[in-house]
């Protein structure tokens, strides 16, 4: 089964995203910040990662840059899930290696569509 890592400092957002992603047929693991997620990825590389931008300890953009520099870090599909909606911020995420951008709040239809856009469904 394919694995999705959900990285968000909000337990509620992780819970909502988990339900949606499991419904798309993925196993799900969770991390509360980028540092925790990077440690997880060093041991087990997921197929797809949903990452929030603004988090304590390590933000999503820093996580993404470090992931992409690591061995195998180019393989997971990474979707930024955030309230950031400025075009310059979206460009920063894509330049850092994000495959797609998802605006919060999202639902099953939106997430399913984004997964399809990056070839996961």
JSON list of C-alpha atoms in Angstrom, two decimals:
[
{"chain": "A", "resi": 1, "resn": "UNK", "atom": "CA", "xyz": [0.00, 0.00, 0.00]},
{"chain": "A", "resi": 2, "resn": "UNK", "atom": "CA", "xyz": [1.18, 3.52, -0.76]},
{"chain": "A", "resi": 3, "resn": "UNK", "atom": "CA", "xyz": [2.16, 5.78, 2.13]},
{"chain": "A", "resi": 4, "resn": "UNK", "atom": "CA", "xyz": [1.27, 9.43, 2.75]},
{"chain": "A", "resi": 5, "resn": "UNK", "atom": "CA", "xyz": [2.94, 11.59, 5.41]},
{"chain": "A", "resi": 6, "resn": "UNK", "atom": "CA", "xyz": [0.80, 14.46, 6.69]},
{"chain": "A", "resi": 7, "resn": "UNK", "atom": "CA", "xyz": [2.80, 17.28, 8.29]},
{"chain": "A", "resi": 8, "resn": "UNK", "atom": "CA", "xyz": [0.81, 19.93, 10.14]},
{"chain": "A", "resi": 9, "resn": "UNK", "atom": "CA", "xyz": [1.01, 21.42, 13.62]},
{"chain": "A", "resi": 10, "resn": "UNK", "atom": "CA", "xyz": [-2.80, 21.25, 13.87]},
{"chain": "A", "resi": 11, "resn": "UNK", "atom": "CA", "xyz": [-4.04, 17.89, 15.12]},
{"chain": "A", "resi": 12, "resn": "UNK", "atom": "CA", "xyz": [-7.48, 18.69, 13.68]},
{"chain": "A", "resi": 13, "resn": "UNK", "atom": "CA", "xyz": [-6.10, 19.35, 10.18]},
{"chain": "A", "resi": 14, "resn": "UNK", "atom": "CA", "xyz": [-4.09, 16.12, 10.37]},
{"chain": "A", "resi": 15, "resn": "UNK", "atom": "CA", "xyz": [-7.22, 14.20, 11.39]},
{"chain": "A", "resi": 16, "resn": "UNK", "atom": "CA", "xyz": [-9.33, 15.66, 8.55]},
{"chain": "A", "resi": 17, "resn": "UNK", "atom": "CA", "xyz": [-6.56, 15.08, 5.98]},
{"chain": "A", "resi": 18, "resn": "UNK", "atom": "CA", "xyz": [-6.02, 11.52, 7.28]},
{"chain": "A", "resi": 19, "resn": "UNK", "atom": "CA", "xyz": [-9.68, 10.62, 6.66]},
{"chain": "A", "resi": 20, "resn": "UNK", "atom": "CA", "xyz": [-9.54, 11.99, 3.12]},
{"chain": "A", "resi": 21, "resn": "UNK", "atom": "CA", "xyz": [-6.20, 10.39, 2.22]},
{"chain": "A", "resi": 22, "resn": "UNK", "atom": "CA", "xyz": [-7.16, 7.00, 3.68]},
{"chain": "A", "resi": 23, "resn": "UNK", "atom": "CA", "xyz": [-10.29, 7.23, 1.54]},
{"chain": "A", "resi": 24, "resn": "UNK", "atom": "CA", "xyz": [-8.01, 7.60, -1.48]},
{"chain": "A", "resi": 25, "resn": "UNK", "atom": "CA", "xyz": [-6.40, 4.27, -0.57]},
{"chain": "A", "resi": 26, "resn": "UNK", "atom": "CA", "xyz": [-3.24, 5.39, 1.22]},
{"chain": "A", "resi": 27, "resn": "UNK", "atom": "CA", "xyz": [-1.72, 4.42, 4.54]},
{"chain": "A", "resi": 28, "resn": "UNK", "atom": "CA", "xyz": [-1.10, 7.55, 6.62]},
{"chain": "A", "resi": 29, "resn": "UNK", "atom": "CA", "xyz": [1.57, 8.66, 9.06]},
{"chain": "A", "resi": 30, "resn": "UNK", "atom": "CA", "xyz": [1.59, 12.05, 10.78]},
{"chain": "A", "resi": 31, "resn": "UNK", "atom": "CA", "xyz": [4.17, 14.59, 11.93]},
{"chain": "A", "resi": 32, "resn": "UNK", "atom": "CA", "xyz": [3.58, 17.82, 13.87]},
{"chain": "A", "resi": 33, "resn": "UNK", "atom": "CA", "xyz": [6.50, 19.77, 12.36]},
{"chain": "A", "resi": 34, "resn": "UNK", "atom": "CA", "xyz": [9.19, 19.63, 9.69]},
{"chain": "A", "resi": 35, "resn": "UNK", "atom": "CA", "xyz": [11.93, 18.32, 11.97]},
{"chain": "A", "resi": 36, "resn": "UNK", "atom": "CA", "xyz": [9.80, 15.35, 13.06]},
{"chain": "A", "resi": 37, "resn": "UNK", "atom": "CA", "xyz": [8.87, 14.74, 9.41]},
{"chain": "A", "resi": 38, "resn": "UNK", "atom": "CA", "xyz": [12.48, 14.86, 8.22]},
{"chain": "A", "resi": 39, "resn": "UNK", "atom": "CA", "xyz": [13.43, 12.25, 10.82]},
{"chain": "A", "resi": 40, "resn": "UNK", "atom": "CA", "xyz": [10.55, 10.06, 9.63]},
{"chain": "A", "resi": 41, "resn": "UNK", "atom": "CA", "xyz": [11.59, 10.44, 5.97]},
{"chain": "A", "resi": 42, "resn": "UNK", "atom": "CA", "xyz": [15.18, 9.46, 6.80]},
{"chain": "A", "resi": 43, "resn": "UNK", "atom": "CA", "xyz": [13.86, 6.09, 7.99]},
{"chain": "A", "resi": 44, "resn": "UNK", "atom": "CA", "xyz": [10.85, 5.60, 5.69]},
{"chain": "A", "resi": 45, "resn": "UNK", "atom": "CA", "xyz": [10.33, 7.56, 2.50]},
{"chain": "A", "resi": 46, "resn": "UNK", "atom": "CA", "xyz": [6.61, 8.07, 1.80]},
{"chain": "A", "resi": 47, "resn": "UNK", "atom": "CA", "xyz": [5.06, 8.15, -1.68]},
{"chain": "A", "resi": 48, "resn": "UNK", "atom": "CA", "xyz": [3.38, 11.49, -1.05]},
{"chain": "A", "resi": 49, "resn": "UNK", "atom": "CA", "xyz": [3.70, 14.24, 1.54]},
{"chain": "A", "resi": 50, "resn": "UNK", "atom": "CA", "xyz": [1.13, 16.87, 2.50]},
{"chain": "A", "resi": 51, "resn": "UNK", "atom": "CA", "xyz": [2.95, 19.69, 4.26]},
{"chain": "A", "resi": 52, "resn": "UNK", "atom": "CA", "xyz": [1.77, 22.86, 5.98]},
{"chain": "A", "resi": 53, "resn": "UNK", "atom": "CA", "xyz": [3.79, 26.04, 5.53]},
{"chain": "A", "resi": 54, "resn": "UNK", "atom": "CA", "xyz": [3.67, 27.66, 8.97]},
{"chain": "A", "resi": 55, "resn": "UNK", "atom": "CA", "xyz": [4.76, 25.34, 11.77]},
{"chain": "A", "resi": 56, "resn": "UNK", "atom": "CA", "xyz": [6.95, 25.64, 14.87]},
{"chain": "A", "resi": 57, "resn": "UNK", "atom": "CA", "xyz": [10.42, 24.01, 15.05]},
{"chain": "A", "resi": 58, "resn": "UNK", "atom": "CA", "xyz": [10.81, 23.71, 11.24]},
{"chain": "A", "resi": 59, "resn": "UNK", "atom": "CA", "xyz": [8.45, 25.24, 8.68]},
{"chain": "A", "resi": 60, "resn": "UNK", "atom": "CA", "xyz": [7.25, 23.51, 5.54]},
{"chain": "A", "resi": 61, "resn": "UNK", "atom": "CA", "xyz": [9.54, 25.33, 3.12]},
{"chain": "A", "resi": 62, "resn": "UNK", "atom": "CA", "xyz": [12.67, 24.47, 5.15]},
{"chain": "A", "resi": 63, "resn": "UNK", "atom": "CA", "xyz": [11.47, 20.86, 5.41]},
{"chain": "A", "resi": 64, "resn": "UNK", "atom": "CA", "xyz": [10.94, 20.66, 1.65]},
{"chain": "A", "resi": 65, "resn": "UNK", "atom": "CA", "xyz": [14.37, 22.07, 0.81]},
{"chain": "A", "resi": 66, "resn": "UNK", "atom": "CA", "xyz": [16.08, 19.64, 3.19]},
{"chain": "A", "resi": 67, "resn": "UNK", "atom": "CA", "xyz": [14.02, 16.70, 1.91]},
{"chain": "A", "resi": 68, "resn": "UNK", "atom": "CA", "xyz": [14.90, 17.45, -1.71]},
{"chain": "A", "resi": 69, "resn": "UNK", "atom": "CA", "xyz": [18.62, 17.60, -0.79]},
{"chain": "A", "resi": 70, "resn": "UNK", "atom": "CA", "xyz": [18.52, 14.20, 0.96]},
{"chain": "A", "resi": 71, "resn": "UNK", "atom": "CA", "xyz": [19.10, 10.77, -0.59]},
{"chain": "A", "resi": 72, "resn": "UNK", "atom": "CA", "xyz": [15.92, 9.76, -2.39]},
{"chain": "A", "resi": 73, "resn": "UNK", "atom": "CA", "xyz": [14.29, 13.04, -1.40]},
{"chain": "A", "resi": 74, "resn": "UNK", "atom": "CA", "xyz": [13.42, 13.74, -5.01]},
{"chain": "A", "resi": 75, "resn": "UNK", "atom": "CA", "xyz": [11.01, 10.77, -5.14]},
{"chain": "A", "resi": 76, "resn": "UNK", "atom": "CA", "xyz": [8.01, 11.70, -2.94]},
{"chain": "A", "resi": 77, "resn": "UNK", "atom": "CA", "xyz": [5.31, 13.88, -4.43]},
{"chain": "A", "resi": 78, "resn": "UNK", "atom": "CA", "xyz": [4.96, 16.93, -2.19]},
{"chain": "A", "resi": 79, "resn": "UNK", "atom": "CA", "xyz": [1.77, 18.95, -1.91]},
{"chain": "A", "resi": 80, "resn": "UNK", "atom": "CA", "xyz": [1.85, 22.18, 0.08]},
{"chain": "A", "resi": 81, "resn": "UNK", "atom": "CA", "xyz": [-1.42, 22.55, 2.04]},
{"chain": "A", "resi": 82, "resn": "UNK", "atom": "CA", "xyz": [-1.63, 26.07, 3.38]},
{"chain": "A", "resi": 83, "resn": "UNK", "atom": "CA", "xyz": [-3.57, 29.30, 3.76]},
{"chain": "A", "resi": 84, "resn": "UNK", "atom": "CA", "xyz": [-0.72, 31.16, 2.01]},
{"chain": "A", "resi": 85, "resn": "UNK", "atom": "CA", "xyz": [-2.27, 32.47, -1.20]},
{"chain": "A", "resi": 86, "resn": "UNK", "atom": "CA", "xyz": [0.19, 35.07, -2.47]},
{"chain": "A", "resi": 87, "resn": "UNK", "atom": "CA", "xyz": [1.56, 34.14, -5.91]},
{"chain": "A", "resi": 88, "resn": "UNK", "atom": "CA", "xyz": [5.14, 34.88, -4.77]},
{"chain": "A", "resi": 89, "resn": "UNK", "atom": "CA", "xyz": [4.79, 32.44, -1.85]},
{"chain": "A", "resi": 90, "resn": "UNK", "atom": "CA", "xyz": [3.33, 29.78, -4.14]},
{"chain": "A", "resi": 91, "resn": "UNK", "atom": "CA", "xyz": [6.26, 30.29, -6.52]},
{"chain": "A", "resi": 92, "resn": "UNK", "atom": "CA", "xyz": [8.69, 29.89, -3.57]},
{"chain": "A", "resi": 93, "resn": "UNK", "atom": "CA", "xyz": [7.13, 26.52, -2.71]},
{"chain": "A", "resi": 94, "resn": "UNK", "atom": "CA", "xyz": [7.21, 25.30, -6.32]},
{"chain": "A", "resi": 95, "resn": "UNK", "atom": "CA", "xyz": [10.80, 26.52, -6.76]},
{"chain": "A", "resi": 96, "resn": "UNK", "atom": "CA", "xyz": [11.79, 24.60, -3.62]},
{"chain": "A", "resi": 97, "resn": "UNK", "atom": "CA", "xyz": [10.44, 21.39, -5.15]},
{"chain": "A", "resi": 98, "resn": "UNK", "atom": "CA", "xyz": [6.72, 21.22, -4.35]},
{"chain": "A", "resi": 99, "resn": "UNK", "atom": "CA", "xyz": [4.73, 19.28, -6.94]},
{"chain": "A", "resi": 100, "resn": "UNK", "atom": "CA", "xyz": [1.42, 20.96, -6.24]},
{"chain": "A", "resi": 101, "resn": "UNK", "atom": "CA", "xyz": [-0.24, 23.56, -4.02]},
{"chain": "A", "resi": 102, "resn": "UNK", "atom": "CA", "xyz": [-3.48, 23.02, -2.07]},
{"chain": "A", "resi": 103, "resn": "UNK", "atom": "CA", "xyz": [-5.34, 25.89, -0.41]},
{"chain": "A", "resi": 104, "resn": "UNK", "atom": "CA", "xyz": [-6.87, 25.40, 3.04]},
{"chain": "A", "resi": 105, "resn": "UNK", "atom": "CA", "xyz": [-9.61, 24.62, 3.69]},
{"chain": "A", "resi": 106, "resn": "UNK", "atom": "CA", "xyz": [-9.68, 21.64, 1.35]},
{"chain": "A", "resi": 107, "resn": "UNK", "atom": "CA", "xyz": [-12.06, 18.72, 0.95]},
{"chain": "A", "resi": 108, "resn": "UNK", "atom": "CA", "xyz": [-11.98, 15.24, -0.54]},
{"chain": "A", "resi": 109, "resn": "UNK", "atom": "CA", "xyz": [-12.76, 16.44, -4.06]},
{"chain": "A", "resi": 110, "resn": "UNK", "atom": "CA", "xyz": [-9.98, 19.03, -4.03]},
{"chain": "A", "resi": 111, "resn": "UNK", "atom": "CA", "xyz": [-7.39, 16.67, -2.55]},
{"chain": "A", "resi": 112, "resn": "UNK", "atom": "CA", "xyz": [-8.42, 13.84, -4.88]},
{"chain": "A", "resi": 113, "resn": "UNK", "atom": "CA", "xyz": [-8.03, 16.18, -7.85]},
{"chain": "A", "resi": 114, "resn": "UNK", "atom": "CA", "xyz": [-4.57, 17.33, -6.70]},
{"chain": "A", "resi": 115, "resn": "UNK", "atom": "CA", "xyz": [-3.47, 13.71, -6.17]},
{"chain": "A", "resi": 116, "resn": "UNK", "atom": "CA", "xyz": [-4.62, 12.96, -9.73]},
{"chain": "A", "resi": 117, "resn": "UNK", "atom": "CA", "xyz": [-2.74, 16.03, -11.02]},
{"chain": "A", "resi": 118, "resn": "UNK", "atom": "CA", "xyz": [0.56, 14.62, -9.72]},
{"chain": "A", "resi": 119, "resn": "UNK", "atom": "CA", "xyz": [-0.18, 11.08, -10.95]},
{"chain": "A", "resi": 120, "resn": "UNK", "atom": "CA", "xyz": [-1.14, 9.42, -7.66]},
{"chain": "A", "resi": 121, "resn": "UNK", "atom": "CA", "xyz": [-4.64, 8.18, -8.54]}
]
